[in-house]
CSV table of C-alpha atoms in Angstrom, one decimal:
chain,number,residue,atom,x,y,z
A,1,ALA,CA,-6.5,0.3,-6.2
A,2,ASP,CA,-5.1,4.1,-6.1
A,3,LEU,CA,-1.0,3.2,-4.5
A,4,LEU,CA,-1.3,0.4,-7.0
A,5,ALA,CA,-2.2,2.6,-9.3
A,6,THR,CA,0.5,4.7,-8.6
A,7,VAL,CA,3.1,2.0,-7.9
A,8,ALA,CA,1.9,0.6,-12.0
A,9,ALA,CA,2.4,4.1,-13.5
A,10,CYS,CA,5.9,5.0,-12.2
A,11,PRO,CA,8.5,4.2,-15.1
A,12,GLU,CA,11.4,2.6,-13.2
A,13,VAL,CA,9.0,-0.3,-11.4
A,14,GLN,CA,9.1,-3.4,-14.0
A,15,GLU,CA,7.2,-6.0,-11.9
A,16,PHE,CA,5.6,-5.9,-8.1
A,17,VAL,CA,4.7,-8.3,-5.7
A,18,ILE,CA,1.4,-7.7,-3.2
A,19,VAL,CA,1.9,-9.2,0.2
A,20,SER,CA,-2.2,-8.7,1.2
A,21,ASN,CA,-4.5,-11.0,3.6
A,22,GLN,CA,-7.6,-9.9,1.1
A,23,GLU,CA,-7.9,-12.2,-1.6
A,24,LYS,CA,-9.7,-10.4,-4.0
A,25,VAL,CA,-6.4,-8.0,-4.1
A,26,GLY,CA,-5.9,-10.0,-7.7
A,27,HIS,CA,-9.0,-8.1,-9.2
A,28,LEU,CA,-7.0,-4.9,-8.3
A,29,LEU,CA,-3.9,-5.3,-10.0
A,30,PRO,CA,-3.7,-2.3,-13.8
A,31,GLY,CA,-3.6,-4.5,-16.3
A,32,GLY,CA,-2.9,-7.7,-14.3
A,33,ARG,CA,0.3,-7.2,-13.6
A,34,GLY,CA,2.4,-8.2,-10.7
A,35,LEU,CA,2.0,-11.1,-8.8
A,36,VAL,CA,-0.3,-11.6,-5.3
A,37,LEU,CA,1.1,-13.1,-2.5
A,38,GLU,CA,-0.3,-14.1,0.6
A,39,GLU,CA,0.1,-12.4,3.7
A,40,PRO,CA,0.6,-14.7,6.9
A,41,ARG,CA,-2.1,-15.3,9.2
A,42,GLU,CA,-2.3,-14.8,12.8
A,43,ALA,CA,1.5,-13.1,12.5
A,44,VAL,CA,2.4,-11.2,15.5
A,45,ASP,CA,4.2,-8.6,14.1
A,46,ALA,CA,1.6,-8.2,10.3
A,47,LEU,CA,3.8,-5.6,7.8
A,48,SER,CA,7.2,-7.0,8.8
A,49,SER,CA,5.7,-10.0,8.3
A,50,ALA,CA,3.7,-9.5,5.0
A,51,ILE,CA,7.6,-7.3,4.1
A,52,ASP,CA,9.6,-11.0,5.3
A,53,VAL,CA,7.3,-12.8,2.5
A,54,GLY,CA,7.4,-9.5,-0.7
A,55,VAL,CA,11.6,-9.5,0.6
A,56,GLY,CA,12.2,-13.7,0.6
A,57,TRP,CA,9.7,-14.1,-2.7
A,58,ALA,CA,12.3,-11.0,-4.5
A,59,ARG,CA,15.5,-12.2,-2.9
A,60,THR,CA,14.3,-16.2,-4.4
A,61,HIS,CA,13.4,-14.8,-7.7
A,62,ARG,CA,15.0,-11.9,-8.5
A,63,PRO,CA,18.1,-11.5,-5.5
A,64,LEU,CA,20.5,-8.7,-8.3
A,65,GLN,CA,17.5,-6.5,-9.1
A,66,PRO,CA,16.2,-3.3,-7.4
A,67,ILE,CA,13.6,-3.4,-4.8
A,68,VAL,CA,11.2,-0.7,-3.1
A,69,ILE,CA,8.8,-1.6,-0.3
A,70,VAL,CA,6.0,0.7,-0.6
A,71,PRO,CA,3.5,-0.2,2.7
A,72,ALA,CA,0.0,0.3,1.9
A,73,ASP,CA,-0.2,3.0,3.9
A,74,LEU,CA,0.4,5.8,1.6
A,75,PRO,CA,-2.4,7.3,0.3
A,76,ALA,CA,-1.0,10.7,-1.6
A,77,LEU,CA,1.9,8.5,-3.1
A,78,THR,CA,2.2,9.6,-6.4
A,79,ALA,CA,4.4,8.6,-9.2
A,80,PRO,CA,6.5,11.2,-10.0
A,81,ALA,CA,7.4,10.9,-6.2
A,82,LEU,CA,8.3,7.5,-6.7
A,83,SER,CA,10.0,7.9,-9.4
A,84,GLN,CA,12.4,9.9,-7.6
A,85,VAL,CA,12.5,9.0,-5.1
A,86,LEU,CA,14.0,5.7,-6.6
A,87,ARG,CA,16.5,8.4,-8.6
A,88,VAL,CA,17.5,9.0,-5.0
A,89,ALA,CA,18.0,6.2,-4.0
A,90,SER,CA,19.9,3.9,-6.6
A,91,ARG,CA,22.7,6.7,-5.9
A,92,HIS,CA,22.4,4.4,-2.7
A,93,PRO,CA,22.8,0.5,-1.6
A,94,ARG,CA,20.1,0.6,0.6
A,95,ALA,CA,17.8,4.0,1.6
A,96,PHE,CA,14.9,5.2,2.7
A,97,VAL,CA,12.1,7.8,3.0
A,98,PRO,CA,11.6,9.0,6.5
A,99,ASP,CA,7.4,9.4,7.9
A,100,VAL,CA,6.4,13.4,7.9
A,101,ASP,CA,7.8,13.0,11.5
A,102,GLY,CA,11.6,12.1,11.0
A,103,GLU,CA,10.9,9.1,13.7
A,104,GLY,CA,8.7,6.7,11.4
A,105,THR,CA,10.1,4.7,8.0
A,106,THR,CA,7.9,5.1,5.0
A,107,LEU,CA,9.6,3.6,1.4
A,108,LEU,CA,12.3,1.3,1.6
A,109,THR,CA,15.0,1.0,-0.5
A,110,GLY,CA,17.9,-1.6,-1.5
A,111,LEU,CA,19.8,-1.4,-4.9
A,112,ARG,CA,19.6,-5.3,-4.8
A,113,SER,CA,16.8,-7.3,-2.8
A,114,GLU,CA,19.3,-9.6,-1.3
A,115,ILE,CA,21.3,-6.8,0.8
A,116,VAL,CA,17.3,-5.3,2.3
A,117,LEU,CA,17.4,-4.7,6.0
A,118,HIS,CA,14.1,-3.6,7.3
A,119,SER,CA,13.1,-2.9,10.8
A,120,TYR,CA,9.4,-0.2,10.2
A,121,GLY,CA,7.7,0.3,13.4
A,122,PRO,CA,7.7,3.2,16.0
A,123,GLY,CA,11.4,4.4,15.4
A,124,SER,CA,12.1,2.6,12.6
A,125,ALA,CA,14.1,6.1,10.8
A,126,GLY,CA,16.5,5.9,14.0
A,127,ARG,CA,17.1,2.2,12.5
A,128,HIS,CA,17.1,2.3,9.0
A,129,ALA,CA,19.7,4.5,9.7
A,130,GLU,CA,21.7,2.1,12.0
A,131,LEU,CA,21.3,-0.4,9.3
A,132,GLY,CA,23.4,1.8,6.8
A,133,ALA,CA,20.6,2.9,4.6
A,134,VAL,CA,20.8,6.9,3.5
A,135,ALA,CA,17.4,8.9,4.4
A,136,ILE,CA,15.6,10.6,1.4
A,137,THR,CA,14.3,13.9,3.9
A,138,ASP,CA,13.6,15.9,0.9
A,139,ALA,CA,11.2,13.7,-1.0
A,140,ALA,CA,7.9,14.5,-2.0
A,141,ALA,CA,4.8,15.4,0.6
A,142,GLY,CA,3.2,12.7,-1.1
A,143,ALA,CA,5.7,10.3,0.2
A,144,ARG,CA,6.9,11.0,3.4
A,145,GLN,CA,3.3,11.3,4.8
A,146,ASP,CA,1.7,7.6,6.3
A,147,VAL,CA,-1.5,7.0,8.3
A,148,ASP,CA,-1.0,6.1,11.7
A,149,THR,CA,-4.0,8.3,12.5
A,150,VAL,CA,-6.8,9.9,12.3
A,151,GLU,CA,-4.7,13.4,12.4
A,152,ASP,CA,-2.2,12.3,9.7
A,153,LEU,CA,-5.9,11.1,7.4
A,154,LYS,CA,-6.9,14.9,7.7
A,155,ARG,CA,-3.1,15.7,6.9
A,156,VAL,CA,-2.6,13.1,3.5
A,157,SER,CA,-5.9,14.5,2.3
A,158,ALA,CA,-5.0,17.9,2.0
A,159,LEU,CA,-2.3,16.7,-0.3
A,160,GLY,CA,-4.9,14.7,-2.4
A,161,LEU,CA,-5.9,11.4,-2.9
A,162,GLY,CA,-6.6,8.9,-5.7
A,163,PRO,CA,-10.4,8.3,-6.3
A,164,HIS,CA,-11.1,5.3,-4.1
A,165,THR,CA,-9.6,6.6,-1.1
A,166,ALA,CA,-11.0,9.5,-1.5
A,167,PHE,CA,-14.4,7.4,-1.7
A,168,ALA,CA,-14.1,5.3,1.0
A,169,VAL,CA,-12.3,8.5,3.3
A,170,HIS,CA,-15.8,10.2,2.0
A,171,GLN,CA,-18.1,6.7,3.2
A,172,LEU,CA,-15.9,8.0,6.9
A,173,CYS,CA,-16.6,10.8,6.9
A,174,ALA,CA,-20.3,10.7,6.6
A,175,GLY,CA,-20.8,7.7,9.0
A,176,ALA,CA,-18.8,10.4,11.8
A,177,GLU,CA,-20.9,13.2,11.0
A,178,SER,CA,-24.4,10.7,11.2
A,179,GLY,CA,-22.9,9.3,14.2
A,180,ARG,CA,-22.5,5.8,12.6
A,181,GLN,CA,-20.3,3.8,13.1
A,182,PRO,CA,-18.5,2.9,9.5
A,183,THR,CA,-19.5,-0.5,8.3
A,184,ARG,CA,-16.8,-2.9,7.0
A,185,SER,CA,-18.2,-2.4,3.6
A,186,ALA,CA,-17.0,1.1,3.8
A,187,TYR,CA,-13.3,-0.6,3.5
A,188,ALA,CA,-13.5,-3.2,1.6
A,189,THR,CA,-12.1,-2.5,-1.8
A,190,ASP,CA,-15.2,-4.4,-3.8
A,191,ALA,CA,-17.4,-1.2,-2.2
A,192,LEU,CA,-15.5,1.5,-3.8
A,193,PRO,CA,-16.1,2.6,-7.5
A,194,GLU,CA,-14.5,1.1,-10.7
C-alpha cells in the first residue's frame, strides 16, 4: 500500500498497472486509480513474468507512452525520489537505477513502452546497460535500496518506511524477538491498519 501511494503521489505518473497474484490488491489502489492484472501462476521467474504482463499491456494499450517498472521491493521509495529519477530518465530512450550494491536494478524506464527491454535478476545492472539503458547512479537512496535479504531490510528501515510497511516490519521483529515464527497474516495487506 505504501509503494502504491508513493507512485500515485508522483506527478509524472498519470496511470499505473499493478501485476499481482493477490486478489485483494485492488482495494489498495489510491483513489481507485489504476488497473490490476493477474500475475501468471506457476511462473518459473515470477518477477520477469509479472513484468512481461505489465509491459505487454502497455505495449498494446499505450505503446508510445513513457513507462517505468517499479518492483514491489522498494519500501523506502518516495514520490520526490521517483520524480527525480523520471526527470533524468526522460533524457534517455531507456534508463535504469542500479541497486545500492551496483549489481542489480531497481527502477527501469523507457520513453515508449514499445522499446522497454528488461532483464531483472542477479547481475541485471550490467545486462540493462548492455541492452542500451543508461544508469542513473545519483538517484536517492530510497530509489536504490531494494529488499532481497534481512540485511537489506535493516538498511531500508533506517531510510524511513511508510506506515503499512513499518507495521509489517514491527510484526516480523516482534515475532523474531519472541522466538515464534511470524504468521502469514503478518505479511497480509488486510492485516495492516488503514
